[in-house]
Amino acid sequence: DALARVRLVIAPEGNVARYRVREQLARFDFPNDAVGETSSISGALVLDEDGSVVAAESRFEVDLRTLKSDSDRRDNYIRRRTLQTEQYPMAVFVPTAIRGAPSPLPTAGEFSFELDGELTIREVTRPVTWQVTARAIDGGYAGTATTEFTFGTFELEIPRVASVLSIRDNIRLEYDFRLVRDVAGD
C-alpha cells in the first residue's frame, strides 16, 4: 500500500556530508584529519508500512564538485585526481535495507540502526553499511550516519602529495542529516 509508506526527504537545512582521512603532513609531527564537506545533497528514504526500505524509490546524491576542506590545493587535487569530478560529479547511495530500527519509526526519542545499501563513486558500486543514530524531531528525524572503507574499495588511488608524508588507507564518510516527512507524496 503506497499510502502507508513513509517518505523522508532532505530538509532545506541541516544536511552535511563529509569525508575524513587521516594524513601525516611533512611539516607537523602529529597526524591530522583531512576533512572536506558539502551540503549539496538531494534524496529521499522511503519505507514500506512494514518498515522495509523501498529501494526503487530511495536514493541519495552528493555533488562531489562542491566538497570543501581547509585547503584549496587539497580540494583541487581531490577533484582532479582522486574523484575526477568533471567526469563523475555525483556520489550516489541507494539504501536497500534497514536493520535494528524500531518499526514503526518512533515519533519521539533517540534510536540507532544500520542502513545497508549500494554506494557508487566514479561508476564503481560497492555495498556499504552506515551506522545511524537518529532522533525524532518535528515530525522528522535528525542525526548522524557514518561508514568507513579503504581507498581500494572504490578503486581510488591514495593521494601522493609532496607535503603529505603518509595517508591512512581509510576513508570515513559522515552524513549529518535532517529528514522530514514528505506529506504531499508525488
JSON list of N, CA and C in Angstrom, two decimals, residues 79-153:
[
{"chain": "A", "resi": 79, "resn": "ARG", "atom": "N", "xyz": [39.46, 16.83, -6.51]},
{"chain": "A", "resi": 79, "resn": "ARG", "atom": "CA", "xyz": [38.53, 16.97, -7.64]},
{"chain": "A", "resi": 79, "resn": "ARG", "atom": "C", "xyz": [39.13, 16.44, -8.93]},
{"chain": "A", "resi": 80, "resn": "ARG", "atom": "N", "xyz": [40.39, 16.84, -9.18]},
{"chain": "A", "resi": 80, "resn": "ARG", "atom": "CA", "xyz": [41.02, 16.48, -10.47]},
{"chain": "A", "resi": 80, "resn": "ARG", "atom": "C", "xyz": [41.49, 15.04, -10.52]},
{"chain": "A", "resi": 81, "resn": "ARG", "atom": "N", "xyz": [42.14, 14.59, -9.44]},
{"chain": "A", "resi": 81, "resn": "ARG", "atom": "CA", "xyz": [42.82, 13.31, -9.49]},
{"chain": "A", "resi": 81, "resn": "ARG", "atom": "C", "xyz": [42.05, 12.19, -8.80]},
{"chain": "A", "resi": 82, "resn": "THR", "atom": "N", "xyz": [41.74, 12.37, -7.53]},
{"chain": "A", "resi": 82, "resn": "THR", "atom": "CA", "xyz": [41.14, 11.28, -6.76]},
{"chain": "A", "resi": 82, "resn": "THR", "atom": "C", "xyz": [39.74, 10.95, -7.24]},
{"chain": "A", "resi": 83, "resn": "LEU", "atom": "N", "xyz": [38.88, 11.97, -7.31]},
{"chain": "A", "resi": 83, "resn": "LEU", "atom": "CA", "xyz": [37.47, 11.71, -7.64]},
{"chain": "A", "resi": 83, "resn": "LEU", "atom": "C", "xyz": [37.12, 12.00, -9.10]},
{"chain": "A", "resi": 84, "resn": "GLN", "atom": "N", "xyz": [37.96, 12.78, -9.78]},
{"chain": "A", "resi": 84, "resn": "GLN", "atom": "CA", "xyz": [37.70, 13.14, -11.18]},
{"chain": "A", "resi": 84, "resn": "GLN", "atom": "C", "xyz": [36.27, 13.65, -11.35]},
{"chain": "A", "resi": 85, "resn": "THR", "atom": "N", "xyz": [35.97, 14.73, -10.64]},
{"chain": "A", "resi": 85, "resn": "THR", "atom": "CA", "xyz": [34.59, 15.19, -10.54]},
{"chain": "A", "resi": 85, "resn": "THR", "atom": "C", "xyz": [34.04, 15.78, -11.84]},
{"chain": "A", "resi": 86, "resn": "GLU", "atom": "N", "xyz": [34.90, 16.20, -12.76]},
{"chain": "A", "resi": 86, "resn": "GLU", "atom": "CA", "xyz": [34.38, 16.66, -14.05]},
{"chain": "A", "resi": 86, "resn": "GLU", "atom": "C", "xyz": [33.63, 15.53, -14.74]},
{"chain": "A", "resi": 87, "resn": "GLN", "atom": "N", "xyz": [34.23, 14.35, -14.67]},
{"chain": "A", "resi": 87, "resn": "GLN", "atom": "CA", "xyz": [33.65, 13.18, -15.32]},
{"chain": "A", "resi": 87, "resn": "GLN", "atom": "C", "xyz": [32.60, 12.50, -14.46]},
{"chain": "A", "resi": 88, "resn": "TYR", "atom": "N", "xyz": [32.84, 12.48, -13.14]},
{"chain": "A", "resi": 88, "resn": "TYR", "atom": "CA", "xyz": [31.95, 11.77, -12.21]},
{"chain": "A", "resi": 88, "resn": "TYR", "atom": "C", "xyz": [31.53, 12.72, -11.08]},
{"chain": "A", "resi": 89, "resn": "PRO", "atom": "N", "xyz": [30.62, 13.63, -11.37]},
{"chain": "A", "resi": 89, "resn": "PRO", "atom": "CA", "xyz": [30.31, 14.67, -10.37]},
{"chain": "A", "resi": 89, "resn": "PRO", "atom": "C", "xyz": [29.56, 14.19, -9.14]},
{"chain": "A", "resi": 90, "resn": "MET", "atom": "N", "xyz": [28.81, 13.08, -9.25]},
{"chain": "A", "resi": 90, "resn": "MET", "atom": "CA", "xyz": [27.94, 12.67, -8.15]},
{"chain": "A", "resi": 90, "resn": "MET", "atom": "C", "xyz": [28.37, 11.37, -7.50]},
{"chain": "A", "resi": 91, "resn": "ALA", "atom": "N", "xyz": [28.24, 11.33, -6.19]},
{"chain": "A", "resi": 91, "resn": "ALA", "atom": "CA", "xyz": [28.27, 10.05, -5.47]},
{"chain": "A", "resi": 91, "resn": "ALA", "atom": "C", "xyz": [26.81, 9.71, -5.20]},
{"chain": "A", "resi": 92, "resn": "VAL", "atom": "N", "xyz": [26.45, 8.45, -5.41]},
{"chain": "A", "resi": 92, "resn": "VAL", "atom": "CA", "xyz": [25.06, 8.03, -5.26]},
{"chain": "A", "resi": 92, "resn": "VAL", "atom": "C", "xyz": [24.98, 6.87, -4.26]},
{"chain": "A", "resi": 93, "resn": "PHE", "atom": "N", "xyz": [24.08, 7.00, -3.31]},
{"chain": "A", "resi": 93, "resn": "PHE", "atom": "CA", "xyz": [23.83, 5.92, -2.36]},
{"chain": "A", "resi": 93, "resn": "PHE", "atom": "C", "xyz": [22.38, 5.48, -2.50]},
{"chain": "A", "resi": 94, "resn": "VAL", "atom": "N", "xyz": [22.18, 4.18, -2.75]},
{"chain": "A", "resi": 94, "resn": "VAL", "atom": "CA", "xyz": [20.84, 3.61, -2.83]},
{"chain": "A", "resi": 94, "resn": "VAL", "atom": "C", "xyz": [20.64, 2.68, -1.63]},
{"chain": "A", "resi": 95, "resn": "PRO", "atom": "N", "xyz": [19.85, 3.11, -0.65]},
{"chain": "A", "resi": 95, "resn": "PRO", "atom": "CA", "xyz": [19.58, 2.26, 0.51]},
{"chain": "A", "resi": 95, "resn": "PRO", "atom": "C", "xyz": [18.79, 1.02, 0.09]},
{"chain": "A", "resi": 96, "resn": "THR", "atom": "N", "xyz": [19.15, -0.13, 0.67]},
{"chain": "A", "resi": 96, "resn": "THR", "atom": "CA", "xyz": [18.44, -1.36, 0.32]},
{"chain": "A", "resi": 96, "resn": "THR", "atom": "C", "xyz": [17.82, -2.04, 1.54]},
{"chain": "A", "resi": 97, "resn": "ALA", "atom": "N", "xyz": [18.37, -1.82, 2.73]},
{"chain": "A", "resi": 97, "resn": "ALA", "atom": "CA", "xyz": [17.82, -2.48, 3.92]},
{"chain": "A", "resi": 97, "resn": "ALA", "atom": "C", "xyz": [18.14, -1.69, 5.17]},
{"chain": "A", "resi": 98, "resn": "ILE", "atom": "N", "xyz": [17.20, -1.72, 6.09]},
{"chain": "A", "resi": 98, "resn": "ILE", "atom": "CA", "xyz": [17.38, -1.05, 7.37]},
{"chain": "A", "resi": 98, "resn": "ILE", "atom": "C", "xyz": [17.37, -2.17, 8.42]},
{"chain": "A", "resi": 99, "resn": "ARG", "atom": "N", "xyz": [18.34, -2.14, 9.32]},
{"chain": "A", "resi": 99, "resn": "ARG", "atom": "CA", "xyz": [18.46, -3.22, 10.31]},
{"chain": "A", "resi": 99, "resn": "ARG", "atom": "C", "xyz": [18.51, -2.66, 11.71]},
{"chain": "A", "resi": 100, "resn": "GLY", "atom": "N", "xyz": [17.69, -3.23, 12.59]},
{"chain": "A", "resi": 100, "resn": "GLY", "atom": "CA", "xyz": [17.76, -2.85, 14.00]},
{"chain": "A", "resi": 100, "resn": "GLY", "atom": "C", "xyz": [17.00, -1.59, 14.35]},
{"chain": "A", "resi": 101, "resn": "ALA", "atom": "N", "xyz": [16.22, -1.06, 13.41]},
{"chain": "A", "resi": 101, "resn": "ALA", "atom": "CA", "xyz": [15.43, 0.14, 13.73]},
{"chain": "A", "resi": 101, "resn": "ALA", "atom": "C", "xyz": [14.08, -0.28, 14.27]},
{"chain": "A", "resi": 102, "resn": "PRO", "atom": "N", "xyz": [13.54, 0.50, 15.20]},
{"chain": "A", "resi": 102, "resn": "PRO", "atom": "CA", "xyz": [12.18, 0.21, 15.67]},
{"chain": "A", "resi": 102, "resn": "PRO", "atom": "C", "xyz": [11.21, 0.38, 14.50]},
{"chain": "A", "resi": 103, "resn": "SER", "atom": "N", "xyz": [10.18, -0.45, 14.47]},
{"chain": "A", "resi": 103, "resn": "SER", "atom": "CA", "xyz": [9.17, -0.31, 13.42]},
{"chain": "A", "resi": 103, "resn": "SER", "atom": "C", "xyz": [7.80, -0.33, 14.07]},
{"chain": "A", "resi": 104, "resn": "PRO", "atom": "N", "xyz": [6.96, 0.68, 13.85]},
{"chain": "A", "resi": 104, "resn": "PRO", "atom": "CA", "xyz": [7.26, 1.85, 13.03]},
{"chain": "A", "resi": 104, "resn": "PRO", "atom": "C", "xyz": [8.31, 2.75, 13.69]},
{"chain": "A", "resi": 105, "resn": "LEU", "atom": "N", "xyz": [8.87, 3.67, 12.89]},
{"chain": "A", "resi": 105, "resn": "LEU", "atom": "CA", "xyz": [9.88, 4.58, 13.43]},
{"chain": "A", "resi": 105, "resn": "LEU", "atom": "C", "xyz": [9.26, 5.42, 14.55]},
{"chain": "A", "resi": 106, "resn": "PRO", "atom": "N", "xyz": [10.00, 5.60, 15.64]},
{"chain": "A", "resi": 106, "resn": "PRO", "atom": "CA", "xyz": [9.46, 6.35, 16.78]},
{"chain": "A", "resi": 106, "resn": "PRO", "atom": "C", "xyz": [9.19, 7.81, 16.41]},
{"chain": "A", "resi": 107, "resn": "THR", "atom": "N", "xyz": [8.22, 8.40, 17.09]},
{"chain": "A", "resi": 107, "resn": "THR", "atom": "CA", "xyz": [7.93, 9.82, 16.87]},
{"chain": "A", "resi": 107, "resn": "THR", "atom": "C", "xyz": [8.54, 10.65, 17.99]},
{"chain": "A", "resi": 108, "resn": "ALA", "atom": "N", "xyz": [9.28, 10.00, 18.89]},
{"chain": "A", "resi": 108, "resn": "ALA", "atom": "CA", "xyz": [9.99, 10.73, 19.95]},
{"chain": "A", "resi": 108, "resn": "ALA", "atom": "C", "xyz": [11.23, 9.94, 20.34]},
{"chain": "A", "resi": 109, "resn": "GLY", "atom": "N", "xyz": [12.22, 10.66, 20.87]},
{"chain": "A", "resi": 109, "resn": "GLY", "atom": "CA", "xyz": [13.39, 9.98, 21.40]},
{"chain": "A", "resi": 109, "resn": "GLY", "atom": "C", "xyz": [14.46, 9.67, 20.36]},
{"chain": "A", "resi": 110, "resn": "GLU", "atom": "N", "xyz": [15.52, 9.00, 20.86]},
{"chain": "A", "resi": 110, "resn": "GLU", "atom": "CA", "xyz": [16.68, 8.70, 20.01]},
{"chain": "A", "resi": 110, "resn": "GLU", "atom": "C", "xyz": [16.75, 7.19, 19.80]},
{"chain": "A", "resi": 111, "resn": "PHE", "atom": "N", "xyz": [17.25, 6.77, 18.65]},
{"chain": "A", "resi": 111, "resn": "PHE", "atom": "CA", "xyz": [17.39, 5.35, 18.36]},
{"chain": "A", "resi": 111, "resn": "PHE", "atom": "C", "xyz": [18.52, 5.16, 17.35]},
{"chain": "A", "resi": 112, "resn": "SER", "atom": "N", "xyz": [19.03, 3.94, 17.29]},
{"chain": "A", "resi": 112, "resn": "SER", "atom": "CA", "xyz": [20.15, 3.63, 16.39]},
{"chain": "A", "resi": 112, "resn": "SER", "atom": "C", "xyz": [19.79, 2.44, 15.51]},
{"chain": "A", "resi": 113, "resn": "PHE", "atom": "N", "xyz": [20.40, 2.40, 14.34]},
{"chain": "A", "resi": 113, "resn": "PHE", "atom": "CA", "xyz": [20.18, 1.27, 13.44]},
{"chain": "A", "resi": 113, "resn": "PHE", "atom": "C", "xyz": [21.29, 1.25, 12.39]},
{"chain": "A", "resi": 114, "resn": "GLU", "atom": "N", "xyz": [21.29, 0.23, 11.55]},
{"chain": "A", "resi": 114, "resn": "GLU", "atom": "CA", "xyz": [22.22, 0.15, 10.44]},
{"chain": "A", "resi": 114, "resn": "GLU", "atom": "C", "xyz": [21.44, 0.27, 9.14]},
{"chain": "A", "resi": 115, "resn": "LEU", "atom": "N", "xyz": [22.04, 0.97, 8.19]},
{"chain": "A", "resi": 115, "resn": "LEU", "atom": "CA", "xyz": [21.42, 1.15, 6.87]},
{"chain": "A", "resi": 115, "resn": "LEU", "atom": "C", "xyz": [22.37, 0.58, 5.82]},
{"chain": "A", "resi": 116, "resn": "ASP", "atom": "N", "xyz": [21.92, -0.48, 5.17]},
{"chain": "A", "resi": 116, "resn": "ASP", "atom": "CA", "xyz": [22.71, -1.11, 4.11]},
{"chain": "A", "resi": 116, "resn": "ASP", "atom": "C", "xyz": [22.32, -0.51, 2.77]},
{"chain": "A", "resi": 117, "resn": "GLY", "atom": "N", "xyz": [23.27, -0.55, 1.84]},
{"chain": "A", "resi": 117, "resn": "GLY", "atom": "CA", "xyz": [22.93, -0.09, 0.50]},
{"chain": "A", "resi": 117, "resn": "GLY", "atom": "C", "xyz": [24.12, -0.15, -0.42]},
{"chain": "A", "resi": 118, "resn": "GLU", "atom": "N", "xyz": [23.92, 0.41, -1.61]},
{"chain": "A", "resi": 118, "resn": "GLU", "atom": "CA", "xyz": [24.94, 0.41, -2.65]},
{"chain": "A", "resi": 118, "resn": "GLU", "atom": "C", "xyz": [25.42, 1.84, -2.84]},
{"chain": "A", "resi": 119, "resn": "LEU", "atom": "N", "xyz": [26.73, 2.03, -2.68]},
{"chain": "A", "resi": 119, "resn": "LEU", "atom": "CA", "xyz": [27.33, 3.35, -2.88]},
{"chain": "A", "resi": 119, "resn": "LEU", "atom": "C", "xyz": [28.10, 3.32, -4.19]},
{"chain": "A", "resi": 120, "resn": "THR", "atom": "N", "xyz": [27.89, 4.34, -5.02]},
{"chain": "A", "resi": 120, "resn": "THR", "atom": "CA", "xyz": [28.60, 4.45, -6.30]},
{"chain": "A", "resi": 120, "resn": "THR", "atom": "C", "xyz": [29.45, 5.71, -6.30]},
{"chain": "A", "resi": 121, "resn": "ILE", "atom": "N", "xyz": [30.76, 5.51, -6.52]},
{"chain": "A", "resi": 121, "resn": "ILE", "atom": "CA", "xyz": [31.71, 6.61, -6.66]},
{"chain": "A", "resi": 121, "resn": "ILE", "atom": "C", "xyz": [32.50, 6.33, -7.93]},
{"chain": "A", "resi": 122, "resn": "ARG", "atom": "N", "xyz": [32.55, 7.26, -8.83]},
{"chain": "A", "resi": 122, "resn": "ARG", "atom": "CA", "xyz": [33.27, 7.09, -10.11]},
{"chain": "A", "resi": 122, "resn": "ARG", "atom": "C", "xyz": [32.86, 5.80, -10.83]},
{"chain": "A", "resi": 123, "resn": "GLU", "atom": "N", "xyz": [31.57, 5.53, -10.88]},
{"chain": "A", "resi": 123, "resn": "GLU", "atom": "CA", "xyz": [31.00, 4.37, -11.56]},
{"chain": "A", "resi": 123, "resn": "GLU", "atom": "C", "xyz": [31.38, 3.03, -10.96]},
{"chain": "A", "resi": 124, "resn": "VAL", "atom": "N", "xyz": [32.00, 3.06, -9.77]},
{"chain": "A", "resi": 124, "resn": "VAL", "atom": "CA", "xyz": [32.30, 1.82, -9.04]},
{"chain": "A", "resi": 124, "resn": "VAL", "atom": "C", "xyz": [31.26, 1.70, -7.92]},
{"chain": "A", "resi": 125, "resn": "THR", "atom": "N", "xyz": [30.51, 0.61, -7.93]},
{"chain": "A", "resi": 125, "resn": "THR", "atom": "CA", "xyz": [29.44, 0.42, -6.94]},
{"chain": "A", "resi": 125, "resn": "THR", "atom": "C", "xyz": [29.82, -0.70, -5.98]},
{"chain": "A", "resi": 126, "resn": "ARG", "atom": "N", "xyz": [29.72, -0.38, -4.68]},
{"chain": "A", "resi": 126, "resn": "ARG", "atom": "CA", "xyz": [30.06, -1.36, -3.66]},
{"chain": "A", "resi": 126, "resn": "ARG", "atom": "C", "xyz": [29.00, -1.33, -2.56]},
{"chain": "A", "resi": 127, "resn": "PRO", "atom": "N", "xyz": [28.78, -2.46, -1.89]},
{"chain": "A", "resi": 127, "resn": "PRO", "atom": "CA", "xyz": [27.87, -2.44, -0.73]},
{"chain": "A", "resi": 127, "resn": "PRO", "atom": "C", "xyz": [28.55, -1.74, 0.45]},
{"chain": "A", "resi": 128, "resn": "VAL", "atom": "N", "xyz": [27.81, -0.91, 1.14]},
{"chain": "A", "resi": 128, "resn": "VAL", "atom": "CA", "xyz": [28.31, -0.28, 2.37]},
{"chain": "A", "resi": 128, "resn": "VAL", "atom": "C", "xyz": [27.21, -0.35, 3.43]},
{"chain": "A", "resi": 129, "resn": "THR", "atom": "N", "xyz": [27.64, -0.29, 4.67]},
{"chain": "A", "resi": 129, "resn": "THR", "atom": "CA", "xyz": [26.71, -0.23, 5.79]},
{"chain": "A", "resi": 129, "resn": "THR", "atom": "C", "xyz": [26.99, 1.04, 6.59]},
{"chain": "A", "resi": 130, "resn": "TRP", "atom": "N", "xyz": [25.97, 1.83, 6.80]},
{"chain": "A", "resi": 130, "resn": "TRP", "atom": "CA", "xyz": [26.06, 3.05, 7.60]},
{"chain": "A", "resi": 130, "resn": "TRP", "atom": "C", "xyz": [25.57, 2.75, 9.01]},
{"chain": "A", "resi": 131, "resn": "GLN", "atom": "N", "xyz": [26.31, 3.25, 10.01]},
{"chain": "A", "resi": 131, "resn": "GLN", "atom": "CA", "xyz": [25.86, 3.22, 11.40]},
{"chain": "A", "resi": 131, "resn": "GLN", "atom": "C", "xyz": [25.10, 4.52, 11.62]},
{"chain": "A", "resi": 132, "resn": "VAL", "atom": "N", "xyz": [23.85, 4.41, 11.99]},
{"chain": "A", "resi": 132, "resn": "VAL", "atom": "CA", "xyz": [22.99, 5.60, 12.07]},
{"chain": "A", "resi": 132, "resn": "VAL", "atom": "C", "xyz": [22.48, 5.81, 13.49]},
{"chain": "A", "resi": 133, "resn": "THR", "atom": "N", "xyz": [22.61, 7.04, 13.96]},
{"chain": "A", "resi": 133, "resn": "THR", "atom": "CA", "xyz": [21.96, 7.44, 15.20]},
{"chain": "A", "resi": 133, "resn": "THR", "atom": "C", "xyz": [21.01, 8.58, 14.84]},
{"chain": "A", "resi": 134, "resn": "ALA", "atom": "N", "xyz": [19.74, 8.40, 15.20]},
{"chain": "A", "resi": 134, "resn": "ALA", "atom": "CA", "xyz": [18.73, 9.40, 14.82]},
{"chain": "A", "resi": 134, "resn": "ALA", "atom": "C", "xyz": [17.90, 9.78, 16.02]},
{"chain": "A", "resi": 135, "resn": "ARG", "atom": "N", "xyz": [17.33, 10.96, 15.95]},
{"chain": "A", "resi": 135, "resn": "ARG", "atom": "CA", "xyz": [16.33, 11.33, 16.96]},
{"chain": "A", "resi": 135, "resn": "ARG", "atom": "C", "xyz": [15.14, 11.96, 16.25]},
{"chain": "A", "resi": 136, "resn": "ALA", "atom": "N", "xyz": [13.97, 11.64, 16.77]},
{"chain": "A", "resi": 136, "resn": "ALA", "atom": "CA", "xyz": [12.74, 12.19, 16.21]},
{"chain": "A", "resi": 136, "resn": "ALA", "atom": "C", "xyz": [12.69, 13.68, 16.55]},
{"chain": "A", "resi": 137, "resn": "ILE", "atom": "N", "xyz": [12.39, 14.49, 15.53]},
{"chain": "A", "resi": 137, "resn": "ILE", "atom": "CA", "xyz": [12.36, 15.93, 15.75]},
{"chain": "A", "resi": 137, "resn": "ILE", "atom": "C", "xyz": [11.38, 16.56, 14.76]},
{"chain": "A", "resi": 138, "resn": "ASP", "atom": "N", "xyz": [10.41, 17.28, 15.29]},
{"chain": "A", "resi": 138, "resn": "ASP", "atom": "CA", "xyz": [9.43, 17.99, 14.46]},
{"chain": "A", "resi": 138, "resn": "ASP", "atom": "C", "xyz": [8.81, 17.13, 13.36]},
{"chain": "A", "resi": 139, "resn": "GLY", "atom": "N", "xyz": [8.43, 15.91, 13.71]},
{"chain": "A", "resi": 139, "resn": "GLY", "atom": "CA", "xyz": [7.79, 15.05, 12.72]},
{"chain": "A", "resi": 139, "resn": "GLY", "atom": "C", "xyz": [8.75, 14.42, 11.73]},
{"chain": "A", "resi": 140, "resn": "GLY", "atom": "N", "xyz": [10.04, 14.72, 11.88]},
{"chain": "A", "resi": 140, "resn": "GLY", "atom": "CA", "xyz": [11.06, 14.11, 11.02]},
{"chain": "A", "resi": 140, "resn": "GLY", "atom": "C", "xyz": [12.17, 13.54, 11.87]},
{"chain": "A", "resi": 141, "resn": "TYR", "atom": "N", "xyz": [13.37, 13.48, 11.31]},
{"chain": "A", "resi": 141, "resn": "TYR", "atom": "CA", "xyz": [14.50, 12.87, 12.02]},
{"chain": "A", "resi": 141, "resn": "TYR", "atom": "C", "xyz": [15.78, 13.64, 11.73]},
{"chain": "A", "resi": 142, "resn": "ALA", "atom": "N", "xyz": [16.60, 13.77, 12.77]},
{"chain": "A", "resi": 142, "resn": "ALA", "atom": "CA", "xyz": [17.92, 14.36, 12.61]},
{"chain": "A", "resi": 142, "resn": "ALA", "atom": "C", "xyz": [18.92, 13.42, 13.25]},
{"chain": "A", "resi": 143, "resn": "GLY", "atom": "N", "xyz": [20.15, 13.43, 12.75]},
{"chain": "A", "resi": 143, "resn": "GLY", "atom": "CA", "xyz": [21.15, 12.55, 13.34]},
{"chain": "A", "resi": 143, "resn": "GLY", "atom": "C", "xyz": [22.39, 12.47, 12.50]},
{"chain": "A", "resi": 144, "resn": "THR", "atom": "N", "xyz": [23.15, 11.40, 12.71]},
{"chain": "A", "resi": 144, "resn": "THR", "atom": "CA", "xyz": [24.41, 11.21, 12.01]},
{"chain": "A", "resi": 144, "resn": "THR", "atom": "C", "xyz": [24.53, 9.78, 11.53]},
{"chain": "A", "resi": 145, "resn": "ALA", "atom": "N", "xyz": [25.04, 9.63, 10.31]},
{"chain": "A", "resi": 145, "resn": "ALA", "atom": "CA", "xyz": [25.32, 8.31, 9.75]},
{"chain": "A", "resi": 145, "resn": "ALA", "atom": "C", "xyz": [26.80, 8.27, 9.39]},
{"chain": "A", "resi": 146, "resn": "THR", "atom": "N", "xyz": [27.48, 7.16, 9.68]},
{"chain": "A", "resi": 146, "resn": "THR", "atom": "CA", "xyz": [28.90, 7.03, 9.35]},
{"chain": "A", "resi": 146, "resn": "THR", "atom": "C", "xyz": [29.17, 5.68, 8.70]},
{"chain": "A", "resi": 147, "resn": "THR", "atom": "N", "xyz": [30.15, 5.67, 7.80]},
{"chain": "A", "resi": 147, "resn": "THR", "atom": "CA", "xyz": [30.62, 4.43, 7.22]},
{"chain": "A", "resi": 147, "resn": "THR", "atom": "C", "xyz": [32.10, 4.59, 6.91]},
{"chain": "A", "resi": 148, "resn": "GLU", "atom": "N", "xyz": [32.83, 3.47, 6.80]},
{"chain": "A", "resi": 148, "resn": "GLU", "atom": "CA", "xyz": [34.26, 3.53, 6.51]},
{"chain": "A", "resi": 148, "resn": "GLU", "atom": "C", "xyz": [34.63, 2.47, 5.49]},
{"chain": "A", "resi": 149, "resn": "PHE", "atom": "N", "xyz": [35.63, 2.79, 4.68]},
{"chain": "A", "resi": 149, "resn": "PHE", "atom": "CA", "xyz": [36.15, 1.82, 3.71]},
{"chain": "A", "resi": 149, "resn": "PHE", "atom": "C", "xyz": [37.55, 2.28, 3.30]},
{"chain": "A", "resi": 150, "resn": "THR", "atom": "N", "xyz": [38.25, 1.43, 2.57]},
{"chain": "A", "resi": 150, "resn": "THR", "atom": "CA", "xyz": [39.58, 1.79, 2.10]},
{"chain": "A", "resi": 150, "resn": "THR", "atom": "C", "xyz": [39.48, 2.47, 0.74]},
{"chain": "A", "resi": 151, "resn": "PHE", "atom": "N", "xyz": [40.55, 3.14, 0.33]},
{"chain": "A", "resi": 151, "resn": "PHE", "atom": "CA", "xyz": [40.59, 3.75, -0.99]},
{"chain": "A", "resi": 151, "resn": "PHE", "atom": "C", "xyz": [40.33, 2.69, -2.07]},
{"chain": "A", "resi": 152, "resn": "GLY", "atom": "N", "xyz": [40.93, 1.51, -1.87]},
{"chain": "A", "resi": 152, "resn": "GLY", "atom": "CA", "xyz": [40.83, 0.45, -2.86]},
{"chain": "A", "resi": 152, "resn": "GLY", "atom": "C", "xyz": [39.42, -0.08, -3.06]},
{"chain": "A", "resi": 153, "resn": "THR", "atom": "N", "xyz": [38.58, 0.08, -2.03]},
{"chain": "A", "resi": 153, "resn": "THR", "atom": "CA", "xyz": [37.20, -0.40, -2.13]},
{"chain": "A", "resi": 153, "resn": "THR", "atom": "C", "xyz": [36.53, 0.17, -3.38]}
]
